[in-house]
mmCIF file of C-alpha atoms in Angstrom:
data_model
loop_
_atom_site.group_PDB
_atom_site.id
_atom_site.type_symbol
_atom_site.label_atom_id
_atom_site.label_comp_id
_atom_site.label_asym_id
_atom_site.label_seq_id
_atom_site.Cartn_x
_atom_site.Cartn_y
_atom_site.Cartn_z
ATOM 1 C CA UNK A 55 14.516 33.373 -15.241
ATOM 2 C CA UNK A 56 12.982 29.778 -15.273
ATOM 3 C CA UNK A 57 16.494 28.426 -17.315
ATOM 4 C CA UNK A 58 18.232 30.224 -14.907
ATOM 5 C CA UNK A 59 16.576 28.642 -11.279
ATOM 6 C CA UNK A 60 16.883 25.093 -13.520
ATOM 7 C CA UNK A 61 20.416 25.568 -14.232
ATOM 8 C CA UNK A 62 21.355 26.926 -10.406
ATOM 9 C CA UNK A 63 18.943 24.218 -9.380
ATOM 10 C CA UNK A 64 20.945 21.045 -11.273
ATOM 11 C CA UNK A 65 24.792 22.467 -10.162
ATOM 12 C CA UNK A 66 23.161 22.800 -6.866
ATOM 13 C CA UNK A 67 22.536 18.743 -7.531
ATOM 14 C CA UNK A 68 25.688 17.878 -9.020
ATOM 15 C CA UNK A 69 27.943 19.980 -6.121
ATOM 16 C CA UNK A 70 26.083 17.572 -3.752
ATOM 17 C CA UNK A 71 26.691 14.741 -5.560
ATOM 18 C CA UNK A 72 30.234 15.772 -6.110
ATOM 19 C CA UNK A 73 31.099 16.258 -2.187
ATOM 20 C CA UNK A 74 29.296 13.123 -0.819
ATOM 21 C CA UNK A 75 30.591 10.734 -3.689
ATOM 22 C CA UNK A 76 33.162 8.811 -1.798
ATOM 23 C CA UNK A 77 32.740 8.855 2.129
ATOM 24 C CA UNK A 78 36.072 7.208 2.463
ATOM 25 C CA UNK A 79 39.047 8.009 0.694
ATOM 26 C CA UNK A 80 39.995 6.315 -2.745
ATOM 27 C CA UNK A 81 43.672 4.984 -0.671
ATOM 28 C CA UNK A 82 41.185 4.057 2.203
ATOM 29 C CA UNK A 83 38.991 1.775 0.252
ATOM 30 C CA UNK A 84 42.386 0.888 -1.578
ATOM 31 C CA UNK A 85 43.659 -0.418 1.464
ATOM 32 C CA UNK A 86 40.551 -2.176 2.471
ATOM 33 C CA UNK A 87 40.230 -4.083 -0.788
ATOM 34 C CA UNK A 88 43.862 -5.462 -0.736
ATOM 35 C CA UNK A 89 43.301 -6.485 2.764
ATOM 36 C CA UNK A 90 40.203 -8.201 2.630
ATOM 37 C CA UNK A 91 41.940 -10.112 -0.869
ATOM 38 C CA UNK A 92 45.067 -10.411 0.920
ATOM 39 C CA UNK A 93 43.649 -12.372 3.973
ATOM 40 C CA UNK A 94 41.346 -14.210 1.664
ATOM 41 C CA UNK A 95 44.309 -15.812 -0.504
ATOM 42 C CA UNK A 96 45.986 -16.609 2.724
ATOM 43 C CA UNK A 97 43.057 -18.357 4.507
ATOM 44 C CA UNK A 98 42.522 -20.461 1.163
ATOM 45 C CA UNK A 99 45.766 -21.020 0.565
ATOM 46 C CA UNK A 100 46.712 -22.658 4.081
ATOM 47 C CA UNK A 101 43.672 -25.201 4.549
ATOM 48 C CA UNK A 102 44.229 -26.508 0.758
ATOM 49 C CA UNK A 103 44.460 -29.670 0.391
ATOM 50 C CA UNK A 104 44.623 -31.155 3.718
ATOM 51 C CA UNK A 105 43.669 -34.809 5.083
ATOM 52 C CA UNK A 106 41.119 -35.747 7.589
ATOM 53 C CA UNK A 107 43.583 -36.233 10.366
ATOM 54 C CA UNK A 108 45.277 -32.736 9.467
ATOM 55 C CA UNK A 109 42.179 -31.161 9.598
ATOM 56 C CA UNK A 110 41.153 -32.610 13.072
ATOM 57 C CA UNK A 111 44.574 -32.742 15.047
ATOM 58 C CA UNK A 112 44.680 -30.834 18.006
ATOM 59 C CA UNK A 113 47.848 -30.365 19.852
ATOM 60 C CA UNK A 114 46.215 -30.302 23.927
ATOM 61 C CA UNK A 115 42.466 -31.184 24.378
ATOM 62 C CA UNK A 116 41.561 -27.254 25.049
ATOM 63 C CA UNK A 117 43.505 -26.584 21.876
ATOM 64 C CA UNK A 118 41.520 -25.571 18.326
ATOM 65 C CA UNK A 119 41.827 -27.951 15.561
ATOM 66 C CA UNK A 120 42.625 -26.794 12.104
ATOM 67 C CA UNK A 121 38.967 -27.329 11.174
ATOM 68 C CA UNK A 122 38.087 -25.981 14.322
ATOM 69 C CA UNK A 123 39.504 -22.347 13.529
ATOM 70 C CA UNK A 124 38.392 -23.081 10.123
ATOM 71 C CA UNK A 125 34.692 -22.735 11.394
ATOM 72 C CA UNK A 126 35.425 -19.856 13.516
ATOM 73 C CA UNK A 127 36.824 -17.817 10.772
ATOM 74 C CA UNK A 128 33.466 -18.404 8.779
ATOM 75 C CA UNK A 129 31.192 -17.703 11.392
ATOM 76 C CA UNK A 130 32.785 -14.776 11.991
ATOM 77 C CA UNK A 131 32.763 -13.459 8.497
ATOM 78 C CA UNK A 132 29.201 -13.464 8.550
ATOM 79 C CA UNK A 133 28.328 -12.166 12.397
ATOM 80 C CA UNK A 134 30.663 -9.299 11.974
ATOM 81 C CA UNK A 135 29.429 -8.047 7.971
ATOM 82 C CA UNK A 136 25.768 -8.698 9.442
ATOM 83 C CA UNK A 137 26.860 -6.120 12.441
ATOM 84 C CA UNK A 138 28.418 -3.506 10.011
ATOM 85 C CA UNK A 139 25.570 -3.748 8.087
ATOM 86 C CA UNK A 140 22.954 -3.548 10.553
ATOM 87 C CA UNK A 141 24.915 -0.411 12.259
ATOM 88 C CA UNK A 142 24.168 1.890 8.790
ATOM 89 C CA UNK A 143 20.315 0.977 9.507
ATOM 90 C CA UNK A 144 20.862 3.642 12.949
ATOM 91 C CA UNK A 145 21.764 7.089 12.357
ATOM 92 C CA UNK A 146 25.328 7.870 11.933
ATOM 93 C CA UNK A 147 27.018 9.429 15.395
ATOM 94 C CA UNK A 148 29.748 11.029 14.436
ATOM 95 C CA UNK A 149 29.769 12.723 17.900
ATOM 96 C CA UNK A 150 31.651 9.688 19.105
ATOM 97 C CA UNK A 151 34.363 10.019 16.433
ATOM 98 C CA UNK A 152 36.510 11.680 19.652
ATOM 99 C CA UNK A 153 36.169 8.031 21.533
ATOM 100 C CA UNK A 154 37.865 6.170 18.796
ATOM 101 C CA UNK A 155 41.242 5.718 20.384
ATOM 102 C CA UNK A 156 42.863 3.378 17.621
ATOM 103 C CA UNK A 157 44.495 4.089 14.268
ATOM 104 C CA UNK A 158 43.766 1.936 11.450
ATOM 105 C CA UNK A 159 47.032 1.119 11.267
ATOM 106 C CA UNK A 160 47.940 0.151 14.853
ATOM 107 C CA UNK A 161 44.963 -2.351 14.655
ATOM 108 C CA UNK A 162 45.891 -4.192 11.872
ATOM 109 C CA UNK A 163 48.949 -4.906 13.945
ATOM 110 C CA UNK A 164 46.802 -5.874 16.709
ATOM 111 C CA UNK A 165 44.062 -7.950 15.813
ATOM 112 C CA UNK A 166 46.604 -10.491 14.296
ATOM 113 C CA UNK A 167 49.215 -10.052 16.841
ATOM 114 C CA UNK A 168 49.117 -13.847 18.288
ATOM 115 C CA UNK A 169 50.620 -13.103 21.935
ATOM 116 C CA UNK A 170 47.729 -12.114 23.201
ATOM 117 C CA UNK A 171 45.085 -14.087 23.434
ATOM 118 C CA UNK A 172 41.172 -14.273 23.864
ATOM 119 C CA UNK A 173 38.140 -16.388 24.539
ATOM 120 C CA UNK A 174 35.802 -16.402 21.063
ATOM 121 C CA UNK A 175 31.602 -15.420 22.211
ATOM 122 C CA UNK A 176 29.599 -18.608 22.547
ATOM 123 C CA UNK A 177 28.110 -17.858 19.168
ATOM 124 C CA UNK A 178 31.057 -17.976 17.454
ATOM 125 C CA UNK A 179 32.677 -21.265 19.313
ATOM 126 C CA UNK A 180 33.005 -24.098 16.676
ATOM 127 C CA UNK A 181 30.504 -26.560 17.212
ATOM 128 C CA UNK A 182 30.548 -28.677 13.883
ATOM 129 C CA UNK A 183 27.837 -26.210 12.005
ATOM 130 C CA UNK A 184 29.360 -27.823 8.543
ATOM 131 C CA UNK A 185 29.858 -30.900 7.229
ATOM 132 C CA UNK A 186 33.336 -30.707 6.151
ATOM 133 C CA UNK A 187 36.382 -28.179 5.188
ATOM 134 C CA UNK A 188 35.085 -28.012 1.597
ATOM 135 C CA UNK A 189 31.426 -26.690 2.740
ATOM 136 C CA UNK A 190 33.475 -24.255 5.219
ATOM 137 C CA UNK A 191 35.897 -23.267 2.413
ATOM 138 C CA UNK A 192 32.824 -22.540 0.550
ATOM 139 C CA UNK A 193 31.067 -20.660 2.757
ATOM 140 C CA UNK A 194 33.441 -18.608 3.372
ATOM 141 C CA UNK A 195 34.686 -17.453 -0.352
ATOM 142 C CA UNK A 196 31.043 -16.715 -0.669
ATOM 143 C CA UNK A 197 30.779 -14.388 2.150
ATOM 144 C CA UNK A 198 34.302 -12.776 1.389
ATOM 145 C CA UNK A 199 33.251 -12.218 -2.188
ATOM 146 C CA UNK A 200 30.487 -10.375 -1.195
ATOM 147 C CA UNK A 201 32.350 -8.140 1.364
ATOM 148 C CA UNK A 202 34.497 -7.629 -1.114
ATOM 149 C CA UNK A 203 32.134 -6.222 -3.935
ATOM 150 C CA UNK A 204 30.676 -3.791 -0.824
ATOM 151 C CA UNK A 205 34.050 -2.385 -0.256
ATOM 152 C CA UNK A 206 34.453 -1.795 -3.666
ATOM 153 C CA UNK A 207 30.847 -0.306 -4.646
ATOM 154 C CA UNK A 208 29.582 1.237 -1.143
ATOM 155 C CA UNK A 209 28.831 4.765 -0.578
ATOM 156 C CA UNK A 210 27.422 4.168 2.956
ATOM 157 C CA UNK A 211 29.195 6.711 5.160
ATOM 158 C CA UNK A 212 31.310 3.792 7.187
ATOM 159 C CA UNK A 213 33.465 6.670 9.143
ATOM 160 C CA UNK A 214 30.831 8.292 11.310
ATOM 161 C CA UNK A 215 29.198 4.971 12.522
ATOM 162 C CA UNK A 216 30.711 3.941 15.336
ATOM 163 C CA UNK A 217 30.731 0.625 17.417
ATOM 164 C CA UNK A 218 32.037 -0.549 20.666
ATOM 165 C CA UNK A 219 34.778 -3.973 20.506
ATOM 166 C CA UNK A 220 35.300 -5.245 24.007
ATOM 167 C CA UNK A 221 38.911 -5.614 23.608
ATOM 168 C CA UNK A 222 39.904 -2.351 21.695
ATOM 169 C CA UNK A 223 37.072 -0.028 22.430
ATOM 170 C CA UNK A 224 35.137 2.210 19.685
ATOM 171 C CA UNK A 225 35.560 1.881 16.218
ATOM 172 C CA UNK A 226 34.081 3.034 13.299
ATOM 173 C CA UNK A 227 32.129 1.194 10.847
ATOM 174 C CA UNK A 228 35.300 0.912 8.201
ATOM 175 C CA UNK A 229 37.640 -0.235 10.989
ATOM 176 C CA UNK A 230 35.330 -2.721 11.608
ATOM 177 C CA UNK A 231 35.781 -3.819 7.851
ATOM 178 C CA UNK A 232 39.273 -3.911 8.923
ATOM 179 C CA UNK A 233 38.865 -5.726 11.665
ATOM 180 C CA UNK A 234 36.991 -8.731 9.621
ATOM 181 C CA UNK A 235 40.138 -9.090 7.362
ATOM 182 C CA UNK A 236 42.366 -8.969 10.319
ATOM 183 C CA UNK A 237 40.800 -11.279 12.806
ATOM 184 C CA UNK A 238 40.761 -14.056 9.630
ATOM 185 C CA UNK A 239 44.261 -13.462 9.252
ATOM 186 C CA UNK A 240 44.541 -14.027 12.893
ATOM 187 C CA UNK A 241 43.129 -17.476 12.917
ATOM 188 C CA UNK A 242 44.762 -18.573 9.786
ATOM 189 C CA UNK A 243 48.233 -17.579 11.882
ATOM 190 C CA UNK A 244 46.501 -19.974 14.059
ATOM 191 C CA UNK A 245 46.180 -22.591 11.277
ATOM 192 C CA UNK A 246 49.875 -22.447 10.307
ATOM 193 C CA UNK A 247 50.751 -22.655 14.274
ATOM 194 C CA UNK A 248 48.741 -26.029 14.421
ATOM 195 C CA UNK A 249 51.060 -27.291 11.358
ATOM 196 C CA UNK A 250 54.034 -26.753 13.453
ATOM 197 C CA UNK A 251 53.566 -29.419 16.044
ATOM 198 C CA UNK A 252 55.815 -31.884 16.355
ATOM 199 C CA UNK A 253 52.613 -34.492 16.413
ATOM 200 C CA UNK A 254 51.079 -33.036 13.308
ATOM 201 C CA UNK A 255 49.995 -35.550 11.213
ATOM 202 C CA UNK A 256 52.295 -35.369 7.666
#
């Protein structure tokens, strides 16, 4: 009787370790991984290798300089990984699942989309926090590398955590993930819309 209880008691174990093993999709965390790598690549890739006056051209006085969005993109990196990570410290509320309005899809198309525009929080305005492009480059490799390894490793149950965004409403925890890759991608488009001034320095 007591082999039997141990041996109900241990598939009873592994069943629940079975069904909670992945609380998003293997194509879901696919697609987050080759995002966040995607929009890492293209960051690094288009604020290689530029000169001083590249880096600190602005086209119109209210315009962003290259370093500018440079800063922007690494501050957010951190704020919004700090939020996701902070929002699996409450209880999940899966109750609000009904309020998220927005595919994963459609905002991936969004957050980049450059035709509409917005006004970044205070926090995250560039106000020369580092040194130099290297130090930001830095910075934000580190950060990514990180978010990378959590999308890769995490069993934290991202879908039933959800968050407001004041511009697209409530999302869930691995939207949000999402939403880091694409608003980087969004300020790189940035970057490579600087470069195509006529006064950009060559």
């Amino acid at each position: 009787m007591k082999k039997l209880l141990s041996l109900l008691l241990v598939m009873s174990l592994f069943s629940f370790t079975v069904g909670n093993a992945d609380p998003i999709t293997s194509k879901e965390r696919e697609l987050l991984i080759k995002e966040l790598k995607d929009s890492h690549d293209f960051f690094l890739k288009a604020t290689d290798g530029l000169s001083e006056g590249q880096l600190v051209f602005k086209e119109a006085p209210e315009k962003w300089s290259i370093m500018q969005c440079m800063e922007h993109i690494a501050l957010s990196e951190k704020l919004l990984i700090d939020m996701i990570r902070q929002s699996m410290q409450s209880p999940a509320n899966p109750e609000k699942r009904a309020e998220v309005k927005i595919t994963d899809e459609d905002l991936l198309k969004a957050i980049p989309d450059r035709s509409k525009k917005a006004t970044a929080p205070e926090v995250l305005q560039p106000s020369g926090k580092f040194a130099n492009a290297e130090e930001i480059r830095a910075s934000f490799k580190k950060l990514r590398a990180e978010n990378i390894s959590y999308a890769e490793t995490t069993q934290d149950d991202l879908r039933n955590h959800i968050m407001p965004h004041p511009a697209v409403g409530e999302l869930d925890s691995y939207q949000w993930m999402l939403l880091l890759s694409a608003h980087s991608r969004r300020h790189t488009l940035q970057i490579e819309e600087v470069k195509t001034s006529e006064a950009y320095p060559k």
